[in-house]
Each structure stands twice: as structure tokens, then as C-alpha cells.
């Protein structure tokens, strides 16, 4: 069974990882979420997003909750509206699809940056 190189291992850790049964993709952005918690209470959250966790039966977007100053994970199916604070884009439908596309874009951009910055063999 072939083993991956150290560079490949570092690259996969930086752009994507497996955490048990969860696939974890990087995602970057500052989002405002209209979120409904497990008790049905709605709130507005400001999130500095770091990762999108895709697991059995659910998807979480995780990052720093700017108002509560700590790491939080938010279930994608409970987000009623997402606003990208950098572009002003508002998403009210297909939020899970939007988050997945954003994370895949972040993953591709990071992989390309790593390839560009990798030292060349002599």
C-alpha cells in the first residue's frame, strides 16, 4: 500500500481532513447568520467561518462567533438567512449548497496556493 509523502500529508491537513466520520473542509468568510437554535429561538450571529463539517445526516459551519467570542458550530439546516459581510450577498434558499460551493472554492484556492509555493526539485 503506497504511503503519501510528507508534503501531501501537510497539504491534505491544510486543505481538508477527515475527523472520524466527518469530512472537514476549510471555509473562509465573515457571515451574518439568522439562526434558529434547538429550542426554536431565533438570533442573529456574526461568524468568522473556519470550517465546514460534513457528517452523517448533518452539516455544520464552524468558526468564531464574534459576539460571544468563542468557537461555535452552527447546523446548516437551521440557518434561515446568511449574509456574506464582505460582498453583501444574501442567501435565503439553498444555504447548504452555497456553503458547500464556498468551501470547495476555498479548498481549491488553498491547494493551488500550496502548489505554487512548493519548492521546486533541482
mmCIF file of N, CA and C in Angstrom:
data_model
loop_
_atom_site.group_PDB
_atom_site.id
_atom_site.type_symbol
_atom_site.label_atom_id
_atom_site.label_comp_id
_atom_site.label_asym_id
_atom_site.label_seq_id
_atom_site.Cartn_x
_atom_site.Cartn_y
_atom_site.Cartn_z
ATOM 1 N N UNK A 1 0.851 -1.183 0.000
ATOM 2 C CA UNK A 1 0.000 0.000 0.000
ATOM 3 C C UNK A 1 0.897 1.247 0.000
ATOM 4 N N UNK A 2 0.733 2.142 -0.966
ATOM 5 C CA UNK A 2 1.606 3.319 -1.025
ATOM 6 C C UNK A 2 1.311 4.276 0.125
ATOM 7 N N UNK A 3 2.361 4.904 0.603
ATOM 8 C CA UNK A 3 2.200 5.911 1.650
ATOM 9 C C UNK A 3 2.340 7.279 1.015
ATOM 10 N N UNK A 4 1.621 8.263 1.552
ATOM 11 C CA UNK A 4 1.708 9.600 0.980
ATOM 12 C C UNK A 4 2.941 10.321 1.501
ATOM 13 N N UNK A 5 3.445 11.226 0.682
ATOM 14 C CA UNK A 5 4.630 11.989 1.072
ATOM 15 C C UNK A 5 4.276 12.954 2.198
ATOM 16 N N UNK A 6 5.317 13.446 2.850
ATOM 17 C CA UNK A 6 5.114 14.421 3.925
ATOM 18 C C UNK A 6 4.414 15.660 3.389
ATOM 19 N N UNK A 7 4.825 16.136 2.181
ATOM 20 C CA UNK A 7 4.192 17.319 1.585
ATOM 21 C C UNK A 7 2.712 17.083 1.317
ATOM 22 N N UNK A 8 2.376 15.902 0.798
ATOM 23 C CA UNK A 8 0.974 15.579 0.521
ATOM 24 C C UNK A 8 0.175 15.533 1.812
ATOM 25 N N UNK A 9 0.759 14.944 2.857
ATOM 26 C CA UNK A 9 0.077 14.869 4.149
ATOM 27 C C UNK A 9 -0.198 16.271 4.692
ATOM 28 N N UNK A 10 0.814 17.139 4.655
ATOM 29 C CA UNK A 10 0.645 18.515 5.145
ATOM 30 C C UNK A 10 -0.409 19.240 4.324
ATOM 31 N N UNK A 11 -0.379 19.048 3.005
ATOM 32 C CA UNK A 11 -1.351 19.698 2.123
ATOM 33 C C UNK A 11 -2.768 19.255 2.455
ATOM 34 N N UNK A 12 -2.977 17.946 2.634
ATOM 35 C CA UNK A 12 -4.323 17.458 2.951
ATOM 36 C C UNK A 12 -4.803 17.992 4.297
ATOM 37 N N UNK A 13 -3.901 18.114 5.266
ATOM 38 C CA UNK A 13 -4.293 18.649 6.562
ATOM 39 C C UNK A 13 -4.686 20.111 6.453
ATOM 40 N N UNK A 14 -4.024 20.838 5.561
ATOM 41 C CA UNK A 14 -4.274 22.266 5.415
ATOM 42 C C UNK A 14 -5.541 22.546 4.615
ATOM 43 N N UNK A 15 -5.827 21.687 3.630
ATOM 44 C CA UNK A 15 -6.957 21.989 2.763
ATOM 45 C C UNK A 15 -8.197 21.165 3.088
ATOM 46 N N UNK A 16 -8.010 20.019 3.722
ATOM 47 C CA UNK A 16 -9.141 19.141 4.006
ATOM 48 C C UNK A 16 -8.658 18.079 4.973
ATOM 49 N N UNK A 17 -9.564 17.566 5.803
ATOM 50 C CA UNK A 17 -9.171 16.473 6.694
ATOM 51 C C UNK A 17 -10.383 15.607 6.999
ATOM 52 N N UNK A 18 -10.111 14.444 7.507
ATOM 53 C CA UNK A 18 -11.145 13.527 7.949
ATOM 54 C C UNK A 18 -11.085 13.496 9.465
ATOM 55 N N UNK A 19 -12.206 13.734 10.137
ATOM 56 C CA UNK A 19 -12.270 13.731 11.597
ATOM 57 C C UNK A 19 -13.327 12.696 11.987
ATOM 58 N N UNK A 20 -12.895 11.451 12.160
ATOM 59 C CA UNK A 20 -13.848 10.369 12.397
ATOM 60 C C UNK A 20 -14.676 10.169 11.136
ATOM 61 N N UNK A 21 -16.002 10.266 11.276
ATOM 62 C CA UNK A 21 -16.884 10.116 10.118
ATOM 63 C C UNK A 21 -17.160 11.450 9.428
ATOM 64 N N UNK A 22 -16.571 12.526 9.914
ATOM 65 C CA UNK A 22 -16.796 13.855 9.365
ATOM 66 C C UNK A 22 -15.719 14.219 8.352
ATOM 67 N N UNK A 23 -16.132 14.747 7.222
ATOM 68 C CA UNK A 23 -15.207 15.351 6.261
ATOM 69 C C UNK A 23 -15.174 16.833 6.606
ATOM 70 N N UNK A 24 -13.991 17.373 6.830
ATOM 71 C CA UNK A 24 -13.856 18.761 7.256
ATOM 72 C C UNK A 24 -13.153 19.548 6.147
ATOM 73 N N UNK A 25 -13.858 20.540 5.614
ATOM 74 C CA UNK A 25 -13.315 21.405 4.575
ATOM 75 C C UNK A 25 -13.066 22.789 5.144
ATOM 76 N N UNK A 26 -12.010 23.443 4.702
ATOM 77 C CA UNK A 26 -11.823 24.835 5.137
ATOM 78 C C UNK A 26 -12.858 25.710 4.453
ATOM 79 N N UNK A 27 -13.269 26.742 5.133
ATOM 80 C CA UNK A 27 -14.148 27.746 4.538
ATOM 81 C C UNK A 27 -13.735 29.077 5.158
ATOM 82 N N UNK A 28 -13.669 30.071 4.336
ATOM 83 C CA UNK A 28 -13.270 31.383 4.826
ATOM 84 C C UNK A 28 -14.369 32.383 4.526
ATOM 85 N N UNK A 29 -14.590 33.260 5.472
ATOM 86 C CA UNK A 29 -15.566 34.317 5.253
ATOM 87 C C UNK A 29 -16.097 34.853 6.556
ATOM 88 N N UNK A 30 -16.651 36.048 6.457
ATOM 89 C CA UNK A 30 -17.335 36.660 7.590
ATOM 90 C C UNK A 30 -18.804 36.698 7.224
ATOM 91 N N UNK A 31 -19.598 35.978 7.998
ATOM 92 C CA UNK A 31 -21.006 35.812 7.689
ATOM 93 C C UNK A 31 -21.879 36.328 8.830
ATOM 94 N N UNK A 32 -23.035 36.841 8.461
ATOM 95 C CA UNK A 32 -24.088 37.123 9.431
ATOM 96 C C UNK A 32 -25.161 36.064 9.202
ATOM 97 N N UNK A 33 -25.507 35.351 10.262
ATOM 98 C CA UNK A 33 -26.467 34.265 10.173
ATOM 99 C C UNK A 33 -27.734 34.622 10.926
ATOM 100 N N UNK A 34 -28.881 34.344 10.336
ATOM 101 C CA UNK A 34 -30.135 34.331 11.079
ATOM 102 C C UNK A 34 -30.349 32.859 11.383
ATOM 103 N N UNK A 35 -30.254 32.526 12.670
ATOM 104 C CA UNK A 35 -30.142 31.137 13.106
ATOM 105 C C UNK A 35 -31.247 30.782 14.092
ATOM 106 N N UNK A 36 -31.753 29.570 13.963
ATOM 107 C CA UNK A 36 -32.756 29.052 14.895
ATOM 108 C C UNK A 36 -32.114 27.935 15.713
ATOM 109 N N UNK A 37 -32.063 28.120 17.025
ATOM 110 C CA UNK A 37 -31.434 27.099 17.864
ATOM 111 C C UNK A 37 -32.380 25.922 18.105
ATOM 112 N N UNK A 38 -31.898 24.929 18.837
ATOM 113 C CA UNK A 38 -32.670 23.718 19.087
ATOM 114 C C UNK A 38 -33.959 23.932 19.838
ATOM 115 N N UNK A 39 -34.086 25.066 20.541
ATOM 116 C CA UNK A 39 -35.309 25.380 21.286
ATOM 117 C C UNK A 39 -36.276 26.225 20.464
ATOM 118 N N UNK A 40 -35.900 26.561 19.246
ATOM 119 C CA UNK A 40 -36.765 27.360 18.384
ATOM 120 C C UNK A 40 -36.541 28.860 18.494
ATOM 121 N N UNK A 41 -35.569 29.281 19.301
ATOM 122 C CA UNK A 41 -35.284 30.717 19.446
ATOM 123 C C UNK A 41 -34.415 31.181 18.273
ATOM 124 N N UNK A 42 -34.770 32.305 17.699
ATOM 125 C CA UNK A 42 -34.027 32.868 16.580
ATOM 126 C C UNK A 42 -33.064 33.923 17.091
ATOM 127 N N UNK A 43 -31.903 34.007 16.428
ATOM 128 C CA UNK A 43 -30.927 35.033 16.783
ATOM 129 C C UNK A 43 -30.123 35.387 15.540
ATOM 130 N N UNK A 44 -29.436 36.510 15.627
ATOM 131 C CA UNK A 44 -28.527 36.922 14.566
ATOM 132 C C UNK A 44 -27.117 36.720 15.103
ATOM 133 N N UNK A 45 -26.301 35.993 14.346
ATOM 134 C CA UNK A 45 -24.937 35.685 14.766
ATOM 135 C C UNK A 45 -23.959 36.207 13.724
ATOM 136 N N UNK A 46 -22.847 36.735 14.191
ATOM 137 C CA UNK A 46 -21.762 37.163 13.300
ATOM 138 C C UNK A 46 -20.643 36.145 13.445
ATOM 139 N N UNK A 47 -20.286 35.508 12.335
ATOM 140 C CA UNK A 47 -19.366 34.380 12.364
ATOM 141 C C UNK A 47 -18.163 34.629 11.469
ATOM 142 N N UNK A 48 -16.974 34.409 12.010
ATOM 143 C CA UNK A 48 -15.750 34.335 11.208
ATOM 144 C C UNK A 48 -15.562 32.854 10.928
ATOM 145 N N UNK A 49 -15.987 32.414 9.754
ATOM 146 C CA UNK A 49 -16.029 30.980 9.430
ATOM 147 C C UNK A 49 -14.637 30.412 9.208
ATOM 148 N N UNK A 50 -14.439 29.165 9.658
ATOM 149 C CA UNK A 50 -13.161 28.465 9.525
ATOM 150 C C UNK A 50 -13.292 27.103 8.856
ATOM 151 N N UNK A 51 -14.407 26.388 9.118
ATOM 152 C CA UNK A 51 -14.535 25.035 8.582
ATOM 153 C C UNK A 51 -15.987 24.666 8.330
ATOM 154 N N UNK A 52 -16.154 23.777 7.366
ATOM 155 C CA UNK A 52 -17.450 23.192 7.074
ATOM 156 C C UNK A 52 -17.306 21.703 7.331
ATOM 157 N N UNK A 53 -18.095 21.189 8.269
ATOM 158 C CA UNK A 53 -18.002 19.782 8.659
ATOM 159 C C UNK A 53 -19.203 19.048 8.074
ATOM 160 N N UNK A 54 -18.898 18.075 7.219
ATOM 161 C CA UNK A 54 -19.935 17.296 6.554
ATOM 162 C C UNK A 54 -19.922 15.912 7.169
ATOM 163 N N UNK A 55 -21.021 15.554 7.810
ATOM 164 C CA UNK A 55 -21.058 14.286 8.530
ATOM 165 C C UNK A 55 -22.340 13.538 8.295
ATOM 166 N N UNK A 56 -22.518 12.485 9.060
ATOM 167 C CA UNK A 56 -23.699 11.645 8.880
ATOM 168 C C UNK A 56 -24.983 12.393 9.235
ATOM 169 N N UNK A 57 -25.720 12.756 8.218
ATOM 170 C CA UNK A 57 -27.023 13.370 8.436
ATOM 171 C C UNK A 57 -27.034 14.847 8.758
ATOM 172 N N UNK A 58 -25.877 15.493 8.813
ATOM 173 C CA UNK A 58 -25.879 16.933 9.078
ATOM 174 C C UNK A 58 -24.602 17.596 8.615
ATOM 175 N N UNK A 59 -24.707 18.918 8.464
ATOM 176 C CA UNK A 59 -23.575 19.747 8.057
ATOM 177 C C UNK A 59 -23.486 20.901 9.042
ATOM 178 N N UNK A 60 -22.277 21.164 9.529
ATOM 179 C CA UNK A 60 -22.039 22.258 10.464
ATOM 180 C C UNK A 60 -21.062 23.244 9.847
ATOM 181 N N UNK A 61 -21.326 24.525 10.053
ATOM 182 C CA UNK A 61 -20.340 25.542 9.709
ATOM 183 C C UNK A 61 -19.781 26.039 11.041
ATOM 184 N N UNK A 62 -18.456 26.011 11.157
ATOM 185 C CA UNK A 62 -17.824 26.355 12.418
ATOM 186 C C UNK A 62 -16.883 27.525 12.277
ATOM 187 N N UNK A 63 -16.740 28.260 13.361
ATOM 188 C CA UNK A 63 -15.825 29.382 13.383
ATOM 189 C C UNK A 63 -16.004 30.179 14.658
ATOM 190 N N UNK A 64 -15.478 31.379 14.664
ATOM 191 C CA UNK A 64 -15.548 32.237 15.842
ATOM 192 C C UNK A 64 -16.813 33.075 15.810
ATOM 193 N N UNK A 65 -17.642 32.896 16.816
ATOM 194 C CA UNK A 65 -18.845 33.719 16.985
ATOM 195 C C UNK A 65 -18.362 35.061 17.508
ATOM 196 N N UNK A 66 -18.448 36.101 16.696
ATOM 197 C CA UNK A 66 -17.872 37.400 17.014
ATOM 198 C C UNK A 66 -18.520 38.050 18.244
ATOM 199 N N UNK A 67 -19.796 37.801 18.485
ATOM 200 C CA UNK A 67 -20.479 38.421 19.623
ATOM 201 C C UNK A 67 -20.238 37.670 20.920
ATOM 202 N N UNK A 68 -20.038 36.388 20.837
ATOM 203 C CA UNK A 68 -19.849 35.568 22.045
ATOM 204 C C UNK A 68 -18.398 35.175 22.242
ATOM 205 N N UNK A 69 -17.529 35.621 21.320
ATOM 206 C CA UNK A 69 -16.084 35.480 21.418
ATOM 207 C C UNK A 69 -15.637 34.055 21.723
ATOM 208 N N UNK A 70 -16.124 33.115 20.937
ATOM 209 C CA UNK A 70 -15.706 31.732 21.101
ATOM 210 C C UNK A 70 -16.057 30.924 19.871
ATOM 211 N N UNK A 71 -15.452 29.743 19.774
ATOM 212 C CA UNK A 71 -15.741 28.858 18.652
ATOM 213 C C UNK A 71 -17.139 28.288 18.806
ATOM 214 N N UNK A 72 -17.889 28.282 17.714
ATOM 215 C CA UNK A 72 -19.239 27.707 17.696
ATOM 216 C C UNK A 72 -19.433 26.972 16.386
ATOM 217 N N UNK A 73 -20.259 25.953 16.431
ATOM 218 C CA UNK A 73 -20.691 25.250 15.227
ATOM 219 C C UNK A 73 -22.178 25.481 15.047
ATOM 220 N N UNK A 74 -22.584 25.786 13.827
ATOM 221 C CA UNK A 74 -23.991 26.060 13.530
ATOM 222 C C UNK A 74 -24.479 25.065 12.491
ATOM 223 N N UNK A 75 -25.596 24.411 12.776
ATOM 224 C CA UNK A 75 -26.172 23.466 11.828
ATOM 225 C C UNK A 75 -26.690 24.222 10.617
ATOM 226 N N UNK A 76 -26.273 23.775 9.447
ATOM 227 C CA UNK A 76 -26.664 24.453 8.206
ATOM 228 C C UNK A 76 -28.176 24.433 8.000
ATOM 229 N N UNK A 77 -28.842 23.366 8.441
ATOM 230 C CA UNK A 77 -30.289 23.277 8.241
ATOM 231 C C UNK A 77 -31.073 24.221 9.158
ATOM 232 N N UNK A 78 -30.409 24.851 10.109
ATOM 233 C CA UNK A 78 -31.080 25.805 10.999
ATOM 234 C C UNK A 78 -30.762 27.263 10.645
ATOM 235 N N UNK A 79 -29.966 27.462 9.605
ATOM 236 C CA UNK A 79 -29.661 28.819 9.164
ATOM 237 C C UNK A 79 -30.767 29.251 8.204
ATOM 238 N N UNK A 80 -31.459 30.335 8.550
ATOM 239 C CA UNK A 80 -32.566 30.812 7.721
ATOM 240 C C UNK A 80 -32.121 31.865 6.708
ATOM 241 N N UNK A 81 -31.063 32.585 7.044
ATOM 242 C CA UNK A 81 -30.508 33.560 6.101
ATOM 243 C C UNK A 81 -29.029 33.713 6.411
ATOM 244 N N UNK A 82 -28.244 33.818 5.364
ATOM 245 C CA UNK A 82 -26.807 34.020 5.500
ATOM 246 C C UNK A 82 -26.450 35.232 4.652
ATOM 247 N N UNK A 83 -25.702 36.147 5.239
ATOM 248 C CA UNK A 83 -25.212 37.309 4.507
ATOM 249 C C UNK A 83 -23.699 37.300 4.559
ATOM 250 N N UNK A 84 -23.072 37.373 3.381
ATOM 251 C CA UNK A 84 -21.616 37.492 3.304
ATOM 252 C C UNK A 84 -21.292 38.944 3.609
ATOM 253 N N UNK A 85 -20.624 39.175 4.725
ATOM 254 C CA UNK A 85 -20.371 40.551 5.175
ATOM 255 C C UNK A 85 -19.365 41.279 4.305
ATOM 256 N N UNK A 86 -18.579 40.556 3.504
ATOM 257 C CA UNK A 86 -17.603 41.204 2.637
ATOM 258 C C UNK A 86 -18.220 41.657 1.319
ATOM 259 N N UNK A 87 -19.136 40.854 0.770
ATOM 260 C CA UNK A 87 -19.731 41.181 -0.529
ATOM 261 C C UNK A 87 -21.152 41.713 -0.418
ATOM 262 N N UNK A 88 -21.801 41.470 0.723
ATOM 263 C CA UNK A 88 -23.190 41.864 0.885
ATOM 264 C C UNK A 88 -24.180 40.869 0.307
ATOM 265 N N UNK A 89 -23.690 39.775 -0.274
ATOM 266 C CA UNK A 89 -24.579 38.759 -0.846
ATOM 267 C C UNK A 89 -25.431 38.130 0.248
ATOM 268 N N UNK A 90 -26.751 38.044 -0.027
ATOM 269 C CA UNK A 90 -27.684 37.414 0.919
ATOM 270 C C UNK A 90 -28.197 36.119 0.323
ATOM 271 N N UNK A 91 -28.205 35.085 1.151
ATOM 272 C CA UNK A 91 -28.670 33.772 0.715
ATOM 273 C C UNK A 91 -29.805 33.361 1.643
ATOM 274 N N UNK A 92 -30.970 33.096 1.064
ATOM 275 C CA UNK A 92 -32.119 32.676 1.869
ATOM 276 C C UNK A 92 -32.631 31.297 1.472
ATOM 277 N N UNK A 93 -32.162 30.792 0.345
ATOM 278 C CA UNK A 93 -32.538 29.444 -0.106
ATOM 279 C C UNK A 93 -31.278 28.702 -0.501
ATOM 280 N N UNK A 94 -31.330 27.389 -0.383
ATOM 281 C CA UNK A 94 -30.192 26.548 -0.769
ATOM 282 C C UNK A 94 -28.901 26.967 -0.058
ATOM 283 N N UNK A 95 -29.023 27.287 1.224
ATOM 284 C CA UNK A 95 -27.868 27.736 2.010
ATOM 285 C C UNK A 95 -26.815 26.641 2.102
ATOM 286 N N UNK A 96 -27.238 25.409 2.264
ATOM 287 C CA UNK A 96 -26.289 24.295 2.330
ATOM 288 C C UNK A 96 -25.484 24.207 1.036
ATOM 289 N N UNK A 97 -26.143 24.328 -0.103
ATOM 290 C CA UNK A 97 -25.443 24.290 -1.390
ATOM 291 C C UNK A 97 -24.452 25.442 -1.502
ATOM 292 N N UNK A 98 -24.863 26.630 -1.062
ATOM 293 C CA UNK A 98 -23.986 27.810 -1.128
ATOM 294 C C UNK A 98 -22.744 27.598 -0.260
ATOM 295 N N UNK A 99 -22.945 27.090 0.963
ATOM 296 C CA UNK A 99 -21.819 26.837 1.858
ATOM 297 C C UNK A 99 -20.871 25.782 1.280
ATOM 298 N N UNK A 100 -21.424 24.748 0.691
ATOM 299 C CA UNK A 100 -20.604 23.693 0.099
ATOM 300 C C UNK A 100 -19.782 24.239 -1.064
ATOM 301 N N UNK A 101 -20.395 25.033 -1.934
ATOM 302 C CA UNK A 101 -19.647 25.647 -3.047
ATOM 303 C C UNK A 101 -18.552 26.564 -2.523
ATOM 304 N N UNK A 102 -18.859 27.334 -1.497
ATOM 305 C CA UNK A 102 -17.862 28.248 -0.915
ATOM 306 C C UNK A 102 -16.682 27.465 -0.339
ATOM 307 N N UNK A 103 -16.976 26.373 0.396
ATOM 308 C CA UNK A 103 -15.915 25.558 0.982
ATOM 309 C C UNK A 103 -15.082 24.884 -0.108
ATOM 310 N N UNK A 104 -15.708 24.383 -1.151
ATOM 311 C CA UNK A 104 -14.962 23.760 -2.246
ATOM 312 C C UNK A 104 -14.067 24.791 -2.928
ATOM 313 N N UNK A 105 -14.548 26.018 -3.069
ATOM 314 C CA UNK A 105 -13.734 27.088 -3.636
ATOM 315 C C UNK A 105 -12.539 27.413 -2.754
ATOM 316 N N UNK A 106 -12.755 27.458 -1.454
ATOM 317 C CA UNK A 106 -11.653 27.701 -0.514
ATOM 318 C C UNK A 106 -10.631 26.570 -0.584
ATOM 319 N N UNK A 107 -11.128 25.324 -0.630
ATOM 320 C CA UNK A 107 -10.242 24.171 -0.707
ATOM 321 C C UNK A 107 -9.392 24.221 -1.977
ATOM 322 N N UNK A 108 -10.014 24.515 -3.117
ATOM 323 C CA UNK A 108 -9.265 24.587 -4.378
ATOM 324 C C UNK A 108 -8.240 25.713 -4.347
ATOM 325 N N UNK A 109 -8.624 26.878 -3.800
ATOM 326 C CA UNK A 109 -7.698 28.015 -3.741
ATOM 327 C C UNK A 109 -6.503 27.702 -2.856
ATOM 328 N N UNK A 110 -6.738 27.062 -1.723
ATOM 329 C CA UNK A 110 -5.625 26.705 -0.833
ATOM 330 C C UNK A 110 -4.715 25.670 -1.477
ATOM 331 N N UNK A 111 -5.299 24.687 -2.158
ATOM 332 C CA UNK A 111 -4.483 23.665 -2.825
ATOM 333 C C UNK A 111 -3.619 24.306 -3.906
ATOM 334 N N UNK A 112 -4.191 25.226 -4.679
ATOM 335 C CA UNK A 112 -3.432 25.906 -5.732
ATOM 336 C C UNK A 112 -2.307 26.745 -5.120
ATOM 337 N N UNK A 113 -2.576 27.423 -4.024
ATOM 338 C CA UNK A 113 -1.551 28.238 -3.363
ATOM 339 C C UNK A 113 -0.415 27.362 -2.846
ATOM 340 N N UNK A 114 -0.747 26.206 -2.298
ATOM 341 C CA UNK A 114 0.293 25.294 -1.825
ATOM 342 C C UNK A 114 1.149 24.789 -2.977
ATOM 343 N N UNK A 115 0.513 24.473 -4.112
ATOM 344 C CA UNK A 115 1.281 24.004 -5.271
ATOM 345 C C UNK A 115 2.207 25.103 -5.783
ATOM 346 N N UNK A 116 1.731 26.337 -5.816
ATOM 347 C CA UNK A 116 2.561 27.457 -6.283
ATOM 348 C C UNK A 116 3.750 27.698 -5.361
ATOM 349 N N UNK A 117 3.547 27.514 -4.063
ATOM 350 C CA UNK A 117 4.593 27.823 -3.090
ATOM 351 C C UNK A 117 5.504 26.644 -2.763
ATOM 352 N N UNK A 118 5.204 25.483 -3.310
ATOM 353 C CA UNK A 118 6.020 24.295 -3.040
ATOM 354 C C UNK A 118 7.388 24.475 -3.687
ATOM 355 N N UNK A 119 8.464 24.179 -2.948
ATOM 356 C CA UNK A 119 9.809 24.307 -3.537
ATOM 357 C C UNK A 119 9.975 23.375 -4.730
ATOM 358 N N UNK A 120 10.639 23.859 -5.722
ATOM 359 C CA UNK A 120 10.869 23.069 -6.931
ATOM 360 C C UNK A 120 12.063 22.140 -6.740
ATOM 361 N N UNK A 121 11.962 20.954 -7.309
ATOM 362 C CA UNK A 121 13.073 19.999 -7.240
ATOM 363 C C UNK A 121 14.186 20.468 -8.170
ATOM 364 N N UNK A 122 15.418 20.294 -7.726
ATOM 365 C CA UNK A 122 16.571 20.751 -8.530
ATOM 366 C C UNK A 122 16.936 19.762 -9.593
#
